[in-house]
Amino acid sequence: MFQNATVSDNVTVRFLWESDEQSSKTATTISNDTAFGNAKSEFRENTSGGSIFRLTAVPNIGYALEYWESAEGADIANDSDTFAKVPNSELQKILTVTIDQDMTYRAVFAPSRIIVSDTGYVTWEPYLNVPPW
């Protein structure tokens, strides 16, 4: 409640609102096929540029993340044609995004193969356009 006050000097008045930790925007995550893997989103923080979320793709055994897709809105059917590939998201199992509106992100998984480098480093990568046998 505001009350009348008499001021004799210059005064700066600031109104401070406390915001919830959770964003008012939503980053929904889905998978192109839950038999291939799942995805989740985690709210990180609100900034002046939008809400920051960390997306995580969790492939099932025998599959790898190929790339991420996005679409405006939070309640979009998995088979919607409104999805567009997120630039530079290939093989990025963890992706950080900043949104200023509700968005849906779809993790696109594909059958994978094991790659062993000359130094013994082991990775899983999508086995594209080739049957997984």
Coordinates of N, CA and C in Angstrom, one line a residue:
M1 N 0.8 -1.2 0.0 CA 0.0 0.0 0.0 C 0.9 1.2 0.0
F2 N 0.5 2.2 -0.8 CA 1.3 3.4 -0.9 C 0.7 4.5 0.0
Q3 N 1.6 5.3 0.6 CA 1.1 6.4 1.4 C 1.7 7.7 0.9
N4 N 1.1 8.8 1.2 CA 1.6 10.1 0.8 C 2.8 10.4 1.6
A5 N 3.8 11.0 1.0 CA 5.0 11.4 1.6 C 5.5 12.8 1.2
T6 N 6.1 13.5 2.0 CA 6.6 14.8 1.7 C 8.1 14.7 1.5
V7 N 8.6 15.1 0.3 CA 10.0 14.9 0.0 C 10.7 16.3 -0.2
S8 N 11.8 16.5 0.4 CA 12.5 17.8 0.2 C 13.7 17.7 -0.6
D9 N 14.2 16.5 -1.0 CA 15.4 16.3 -1.8 C 15.0 15.4 -3.0
N10 N 15.9 15.3 -4.0 CA 15.7 14.4 -5.1 C 15.6 13.0 -4.6
V11 N 14.6 12.2 -5.1 CA 14.5 10.9 -4.6 C 14.3 10.0 -5.8
T12 N 14.9 8.8 -5.8 CA 14.7 7.8 -6.8 C 13.9 6.7 -6.2
V13 N 12.8 6.4 -6.9 CA 11.9 5.3 -6.5 C 12.1 4.2 -7.5
R14 N 12.3 3.0 -6.9 CA 12.4 1.8 -7.8 C 11.3 0.8 -7.3
F15 N 10.7 0.2 -8.3 CA 9.8 -0.9 -8.0 C 10.4 -2.2 -8.4
L16 N 10.7 -3.0 -7.4 CA 11.3 -4.3 -7.7 C 10.3 -5.4 -7.5
W17 N 10.2 -6.3 -8.6 CA 9.4 -7.4 -8.6 C 10.3 -8.6 -8.5
E18 N 9.9 -9.5 -7.6 CA 10.6 -10.8 -7.5 C 10.0 -11.8 -8.5
S19 N 10.8 -12.4 -9.3 CA 10.2 -13.3 -10.3 C 10.5 -14.7 -9.8
D20 N 9.6 -15.6 -10.2 CA 9.8 -17.0 -9.8 C 11.1 -17.5 -10.5
E21 N 11.7 -18.5 -9.9 CA 12.9 -19.1 -10.5 C 12.5 -19.7 -11.8
Q22 N 11.3 -20.3 -11.9 CA 10.9 -21.0 -13.1 C 10.5 -20.0 -14.2
S23 N 10.8 -20.2 -15.4 CA 10.4 -19.4 -16.5 C 8.9 -19.4 -16.8
S24 N 8.4 -18.3 -17.3 CA 7.0 -18.4 -17.7 C 6.8 -19.0 -19.1
K25 N 7.9 -19.2 -19.8 CA 8.0 -19.8 -21.1 C 8.2 -21.3 -20.9
T26 N 7.9 -22.1 -21.9 CA 8.0 -23.5 -21.8 C 8.9 -24.0 -23.0
A27 N 9.8 -24.9 -22.7 CA 10.6 -25.6 -23.7 C 10.2 -27.1 -23.6
T28 N 9.3 -27.5 -24.4 CA 8.8 -28.9 -24.3 C 9.7 -29.7 -25.2
T29 N 10.1 -30.9 -24.7 CA 10.9 -31.8 -25.5 C 10.2 -33.1 -25.8
I30 N 10.3 -33.6 -27.0 CA 9.8 -34.9 -27.4 C 10.8 -35.6 -28.2
S31 N 10.5 -36.9 -28.5 CA 11.4 -37.7 -29.3 C 10.7 -38.1 -30.6
N32 N 11.5 -38.3 -31.7 CA 10.9 -38.7 -33.0 C 10.4 -40.1 -32.8
D33 N 10.9 -40.9 -31.8 CA 10.4 -42.3 -31.6 C 10.9 -42.7 -30.2
T34 N 10.1 -42.9 -29.2 CA 10.6 -43.2 -27.9 C 11.3 -44.6 -27.8
A35 N 11.1 -45.4 -28.8 CA 11.9 -46.6 -28.9 C 13.4 -46.3 -29.2
F36 N 13.6 -45.2 -29.8 CA 15.0 -44.8 -30.1 C 15.7 -44.0 -29.0
G37 N 14.9 -43.3 -28.2 CA 15.4 -42.5 -27.1 C 14.4 -41.4 -26.6
N38 N 14.8 -40.7 -25.6 CA 14.0 -39.6 -25.0 C 14.7 -38.3 -24.9
A39 N 14.0 -37.3 -24.6 CA 14.6 -36.0 -24.4 C 14.0 -35.3 -23.2
K40 N 14.7 -34.4 -22.6 CA 14.2 -33.6 -21.5 C 14.7 -32.2 -21.6
S41 N 14.0 -31.3 -20.9 CA 14.4 -29.9 -20.9 C 14.6 -29.5 -19.4
E42 N 15.5 -28.6 -19.1 CA 15.7 -28.1 -17.8 C 15.9 -26.6 -17.8
F43 N 15.0 -25.9 -17.1 CA 15.1 -24.5 -17.0 C 16.4 -24.1 -16.3
R44 N 17.1 -23.1 -16.8 CA 18.3 -22.6 -16.3 C 18.2 -21.2 -15.6
E45 N 17.7 -20.2 -16.4 CA 17.5 -18.9 -15.8 C 16.8 -18.0 -16.8
N46 N 16.3 -16.9 -16.3 CA 15.6 -15.9 -17.1 C 16.7 -14.8 -17.3
T47 N 16.7 -14.3 -18.5 CA 17.6 -13.1 -18.9 C 16.8 -12.1 -19.6
S48 N 17.4 -11.0 -19.9 CA 16.7 -9.9 -20.6 C 16.4 -10.4 -22.1
G49 N 17.2 -11.4 -22.6 CA 17.0 -11.9 -23.9 C 16.0 -13.1 -24.0
G50 N 15.6 -13.6 -22.9 CA 14.6 -14.7 -22.9 C 14.9 -15.7 -21.8
S51 N 14.3 -16.8 -21.8 CA 14.5 -17.9 -20.8 C 15.5 -18.9 -21.4
I52 N 16.4 -19.3 -20.6 CA 17.5 -20.2 -21.0 C 17.1 -21.6 -20.5
F53 N 17.1 -22.6 -21.4 CA 16.9 -24.0 -21.1 C 18.0 -24.9 -21.6
R54 N 18.3 -25.9 -20.9 CA 19.2 -26.9 -21.4 C 18.4 -28.2 -21.8
L55 N 18.6 -28.6 -23.1 CA 17.9 -29.7 -23.6 C 18.9 -30.9 -23.6
T56 N 18.4 -32.1 -23.2 CA 19.3 -33.2 -23.2 C 18.6 -34.4 -23.9
A57 N 19.3 -34.9 -24.9 CA 18.9 -36.1 -25.6 C 19.5 -37.4 -25.0
V58 N 18.6 -38.4 -24.7 CA 19.1 -39.6 -24.1 C 18.7 -40.8 -25.0
P59 N 19.7 -41.1 -25.9 CA 19.4 -42.2 -26.9 C 19.4 -43.6 -26.2
N60 N 18.6 -44.5 -26.7 CA 18.6 -45.9 -26.2 C 19.7 -46.6 -26.8
I61 N 20.1 -47.7 -26.3 CA 21.2 -48.5 -26.8 C 20.9 -48.8 -28.3
G62 N 21.9 -48.6 -29.1 CA 21.8 -48.9 -30.5 C 21.4 -47.7 -31.3
Y63 N 21.2 -46.5 -30.7 CA 20.7 -45.3 -31.3 C 21.6 -44.1 -30.9
A64 N 21.6 -43.1 -31.7 CA 22.3 -41.9 -31.4 C 21.5 -40.7 -31.9
L65 N 21.7 -39.6 -31.2 CA 21.0 -38.3 -31.7 C 21.6 -37.9 -33.0
E66 N 20.7 -37.7 -33.9 CA 21.1 -37.2 -35.2 C 21.1 -35.6 -35.2
Y67 N 20.0 -35.0 -34.8 CA 19.9 -33.6 -34.7 C 18.7 -33.2 -33.9
W68 N 18.5 -31.9 -33.6 CA 17.3 -31.4 -33.0 C 16.5 -30.6 -34.0
E69 N 15.1 -30.6 -33.7 CA 14.2 -29.8 -34.5 C 13.4 -29.0 -33.5
S70 N 12.9 -27.9 -34.0 CA 12.0 -27.0 -33.1 C 10.8 -26.5 -33.9
A71 N 9.8 -26.1 -33.1 CA 8.6 -25.6 -33.6 C 8.0 -24.6 -32.5
E72 N 7.3 -23.6 -33.0 CA 6.7 -22.7 -32.1 C 5.5 -23.3 -31.4
G73 N 5.4 -23.1 -30.1 CA 4.2 -23.6 -29.3 C 4.7 -24.7 -28.4
A74 N 3.8 -25.0 -27.4 CA 4.2 -26.0 -26.4 C 3.4 -27.3 -26.6
D75 N 2.3 -27.3 -27.3 CA 1.5 -28.5 -27.5 C 1.4 -28.9 -29.0
I76 N 2.5 -29.4 -29.5 CA 2.5 -29.7 -30.9 C 2.6 -31.2 -31.1
A77 N 1.8 -31.8 -32.0 CA 1.9 -33.2 -32.2 C 3.2 -33.6 -32.7
N78 N 3.7 -34.8 -32.4 CA 5.0 -35.3 -32.8 C 5.1 -35.4 -34.3
D79 N 4.0 -35.6 -35.0 CA 4.1 -35.8 -36.4 C 3.8 -34.5 -37.2
S80 N 3.9 -33.4 -36.5 CA 3.6 -32.1 -37.1 C 4.6 -31.7 -38.2
D81 N 4.2 -31.1 -39.2 CA 5.1 -30.7 -40.3 C 5.7 -29.3 -40.0
T82 N 5.4 -28.8 -38.8 CA 5.8 -27.4 -38.5 C 7.3 -27.4 -37.9
F83 N 7.9 -28.5 -37.8 CA 9.2 -28.6 -37.2 C 10.3 -28.2 -38.2
A84 N 11.3 -27.5 -37.7 CA 12.5 -27.1 -38.6 C 13.7 -27.5 -37.9
K85 N 14.7 -28.0 -38.6 CA 16.0 -28.4 -38.0 C 16.7 -27.2 -37.3
V86 N 17.2 -27.5 -36.1 CA 17.9 -26.4 -35.4 C 19.3 -26.4 -36.0
P87 N 19.7 -25.2 -36.5 CA 21.1 -25.1 -37.1 C 22.2 -25.6 -36.1
N88 N 23.2 -26.2 -36.7 CA 24.4 -26.7 -35.9 C 24.0 -27.6 -34.7
S89 N 22.9 -28.3 -34.8 CA 22.6 -29.2 -33.7 C 22.9 -30.7 -33.9
E90 N 23.6 -31.0 -35.0 CA 24.0 -32.3 -35.3 C 24.8 -32.9 -34.1
L91 N 24.5 -34.1 -33.7 CA 25.2 -34.8 -32.7 C 25.4 -34.1 -31.3
Q92 N 24.6 -33.0 -31.1 CA 24.7 -32.2 -29.8 C 23.7 -32.8 -28.8
K93 N 24.1 -33.8 -28.0 CA 23.2 -34.4 -27.0 C 22.8 -33.4 -26.0
I94 N 23.6 -32.4 -25.7 CA 23.2 -31.3 -24.8 C 23.2 -30.0 -25.6
L95 N 22.0 -29.4 -25.6 CA 21.9 -28.1 -26.4 C 21.3 -27.1 -25.5
T96 N 21.9 -25.9 -25.4 CA 21.4 -24.8 -24.7 C 20.7 -23.8 -25.6
V97 N 19.4 -23.5 -25.2 CA 18.6 -22.6 -26.1 C 18.1 -21.5 -25.3
T98 N 17.9 -20.3 -25.9 CA 17.2 -19.1 -25.3 C 15.9 -18.9 -26.0
I99 N 14.8 -18.9 -25.3 CA 13.5 -18.7 -26.0 C 12.8 -17.5 -25.4
D100 N 12.0 -16.9 -26.3 CA 11.1 -15.8 -25.8 C 9.7 -16.1 -26.1
Q101 N 9.4 -17.3 -26.4 CA 8.0 -17.8 -26.6 C 8.0 -19.3 -26.3
D102 N 6.8 -19.9 -26.1 CA 6.8 -21.3 -25.9 C 7.3 -22.0 -27.1
M103 N 8.1 -23.1 -26.9 CA 8.7 -23.8 -28.1 C 8.6 -25.3 -27.7
T104 N 8.6 -26.1 -28.8 CA 8.7 -27.6 -28.7 C 10.0 -28.0 -29.4
Y105 N 10.8 -28.8 -28.8 CA 12.0 -29.3 -29.4 C 11.9 -30.8 -29.5
R106 N 12.2 -31.3 -30.7 CA 12.2 -32.7 -30.9 C 13.6 -33.3 -31.2
A107 N 14.0 -34.3 -30.4 CA 15.2 -35.0 -30.6 C 15.0 -36.0 -31.7
V108 N 15.8 -36.0 -32.8 CA 15.7 -36.9 -33.9 C 16.8 -37.9 -33.7
F109 N 16.4 -39.2 -33.4 CA 17.4 -40.3 -33.3 C 17.5 -41.1 -34.5
A110 N 18.6 -41.8 -34.7 CA 18.8 -42.7 -35.8 C 19.6 -43.9 -35.3
P111 N 19.4 -45.1 -35.9 CA 20.3 -46.2 -35.6 C 21.8 -45.8 -35.6
S112 N 22.6 -46.4 -34.7 CA 23.9 -45.9 -34.6 C 24.9 -47.0 -34.8
R113 N 26.2 -46.6 -34.9 CA 27.3 -47.6 -34.9 C 28.4 -47.1 -34.0
I114 N 29.2 -48.0 -33.6 CA 30.3 -47.6 -32.7 C 31.5 -47.3 -33.6
I115 N 32.1 -46.1 -33.2 CA 33.3 -45.7 -34.0 C 34.5 -45.7 -32.9
V116 N 35.6 -46.4 -33.3 CA 36.8 -46.5 -32.4 C 37.9 -45.8 -33.2
S117 N 38.4 -44.7 -32.6 CA 39.5 -44.0 -33.3 C 40.8 -44.7 -33.2
D118 N 41.8 -44.3 -33.9 CA 43.2 -44.9 -33.8 C 43.7 -44.8 -32.4
T119 N 43.3 -43.8 -31.6 CA 43.8 -43.6 -30.2 C 42.9 -44.4 -29.2
G120 N 41.9 -45.1 -29.7 CA 41.1 -45.9 -28.8 C 39.8 -45.2 -28.3
Y121 N 39.6 -43.9 -28.7 CA 38.4 -43.2 -28.3 C 37.2 -43.8 -29.0
V122 N 36.2 -44.1 -28.2 CA 34.9 -44.7 -28.6 C 33.8 -43.7 -28.6
T123 N 33.1 -43.6 -29.8 CA 31.9 -42.8 -29.9 C 30.8 -43.6 -30.6
W124 N 29.6 -43.1 -30.3 CA 28.4 -43.6 -31.1 C 28.0 -42.5 -32.0
E125 N 27.7 -42.8 -33.3 CA 27.2 -41.8 -34.2 C 26.2 -42.5 -35.0
P126 N 25.3 -41.6 -35.6 CA 24.2 -42.2 -36.4 C 24.7 -42.9 -37.6
Y127 N 24.1 -44.0 -37.9 CA 24.4 -44.9 -39.0 C 23.4 -44.5 -40.1
L128 N 23.6 -43.4 -40.8 CA 22.6 -42.9 -41.7 C 22.6 -43.6 -43.0
N129 N 21.3 -43.7 -43.5 CA 21.1 -44.3 -44.9 C 21.6 -45.7 -45.1
V130 N 21.9 -46.4 -44.0 CA 22.4 -47.7 -44.1 C 21.7 -48.6 -43.1
P131 N 21.2 -49.7 -43.4 CA 20.5 -50.6 -42.4 C 21.4 -50.9 -41.2
P132 N 20.9 -50.9 -40.0 CA 21.7 -51.1 -38.8 C 22.0 -52.5 -38.5
W133 N 22.6 -53.3 -39.4 CA 23.1 -54.6 -39.1 C 24.6 -54.8 -39.3

